[in-house]
Amino acid sequence: MEPSEIITWLRENDPPRLAELWRRADDVRRCCVGDEVHLRGLIEFSNHCVRRCAYCGLRAPNRSVSRYRMSEEEILACARRAVAFGYGTVVLQSGEDPHTDTQWMAGLIREIKAETPLAVTLSVGERSGDDLAAWREAGADRYLLRFETSNRALYDRIHPPRPDQARSDRLGLLGKLRELGYEVGSGVMIGIPGQTYDDLARDVALFAQLDLDMIGSGPYLAHPDTPLGSGEPGGVASGDDQVPADELTAYKVIALTRLVCPRANVPSTTALATLNAADGRELGLVRGANVVMPNLTPARYRTWYEIYPGKACVHETAEHCHVCLRGRIESIGRRVGNGRGDSPNYLRRREPAATSP
Ligand code: SAM
Ligand code: SF4
């Protein structure tokens, strides 16, 4: 799909035309990844972060957030609960925390892999090639790193590099992750102040060019204790060029993502559920998504992982999220996936290697 066609869909507001987009995305989802909805148990194990992303409540200069780090034993207890709930994957997510050193993380991954059948997904920010290689070697299966926006100037404005970096290179890291044999996940925020329809269409086209295995995109939600959430820097795009950070645009991005990357795993995100607690997750699932991420983070830490305010499910327990999501999936006639739920895109890419002499 050309960016011009993607833009036309992103700007579409005619209900019958949109119904057509939802139907096409749902048909492609059914035929390429099936009716199963895969559950990824999310463990937000540290909210310490050295970065200064202009959009995120965990950014280092934000003094109003209480910081925590879960112990290895606490993380393992969450992984055991994931197994008890029948999940196939745990996602270990955190700020960019220097305390997460190479060996500590490698040891944790080895323990989870030795004790459980879980796939392990990492989402811990920009790390060195050596770290990524050591963690892959230890058994990590997947890595999530959103490129946030393909507009380089906008990215540089909202995502300053670390003091020891010339510039942040998330696209380079995605290439490295691919080389190391990870299932590679990325995505963007929708409706970043300054993001135009042209930018967002290029983002969607880039998902296909990068041949991503997992693509998670959700609406940008303003956090008042961040520069972007309090009106700086740069402001919104001019005229009607600014992409709205709304629910409808998030569904359009999910549907278009499914059309351009038919075999990728696509989550219906927590940010979407935050905009529409009643049925945002379900609508994402019937408009192209096939993954949801129930939260396994212990209740006492959840409120402190505040990347944006009002995050869905912060006052729920892991049990509650488990029962609630299962019910929501069944209510739309879908079924909870069995096993690890590897991305069909990834499995297909590895097929020729597996069968060659
Ligand atoms: N630190 C890691 C990283 O940046 O990749 C992982 C954790 S970070 C909280 C995960 C994602 O949260 C980011 O990639 C970003 O897209 C999203 N995020 C952060 N602040 C957000 C906001 N205000 N609204 C919506 N999404 C946000
Ligand atoms: Fe840190 Fe990730 Fe938030 Fe940036 S988006 S401040 S790297 S947690």
XYZ file of C-alpha atoms and ligand atoms in Angstrom, residues 46 48-49 51 53-58 92-97 123-126 143-148 159 170 187-190 216 218-223 226 228 271 305-309, ligand 1:
74
model
C 11.401 -1.234 37.188
C 13.791 3.801 37.001
C 14.874 5.482 33.781
C 16.209 8.962 29.659
C 11.770 11.346 26.628
C 9.570 14.429 26.401
C 6.365 12.363 26.431
C 6.838 9.828 29.242
C 6.048 10.107 32.953
C 8.983 7.819 33.831
C 9.661 -7.856 30.954
C 9.280 -4.098 30.638
C 11.055 -1.213 32.365
C 12.550 2.213 31.982
C 16.120 2.372 30.722
C 17.576 1.304 34.046
C 11.114 -4.194 26.454
C 13.877 -2.366 28.295
C 14.871 0.383 25.879
C 18.073 1.060 23.947
C 12.291 -7.654 21.850
C 9.955 -4.664 21.686
C 11.387 -1.275 20.778
C 9.051 1.278 19.264
C 10.637 3.705 16.807
C 7.877 6.118 18.019
C 13.519 11.665 22.327
C 16.281 2.804 17.242
C 5.458 0.588 16.740
C 4.622 4.251 17.167
C 2.571 6.651 19.210
C -0.452 8.077 17.426
C 2.101 -2.233 18.793
C -1.295 3.302 20.674
C -2.565 6.855 21.126
C -0.216 9.405 22.660
C -1.628 10.407 26.067
C -0.429 13.654 27.609
C 1.314 13.462 30.993
C 6.425 16.073 30.967
C 5.288 17.507 25.759
C -3.394 3.065 25.782
C 4.491 2.790 36.452
C 2.718 5.907 35.299
C 3.877 6.563 31.734
C 0.639 8.552 31.292
C -2.175 9.334 33.740
N 11.747 2.200 28.257
C 11.392 1.333 27.210
C 11.254 2.069 25.906
O 11.171 3.283 25.912
O 11.243 1.397 24.885
C 10.139 0.538 27.473
C 9.100 1.170 28.325
S 8.290 2.585 27.598
C 7.251 3.112 28.894
C 7.173 1.781 26.473
C 6.429 2.684 25.507
O 5.552 3.526 26.229
C 7.255 3.627 24.687
O 7.820 2.993 23.561
C 6.225 4.698 24.287
O 5.718 4.505 22.981
C 5.083 4.471 25.286
N 4.764 5.736 25.973
C 5.544 6.458 26.776
N 4.922 7.606 27.150
C 3.715 7.586 26.535
C 2.605 8.500 26.505
N 2.635 9.659 27.167
N 1.515 8.153 25.762
C 1.465 6.981 25.105
N 2.482 6.091 25.092
C 3.593 6.391 25.797
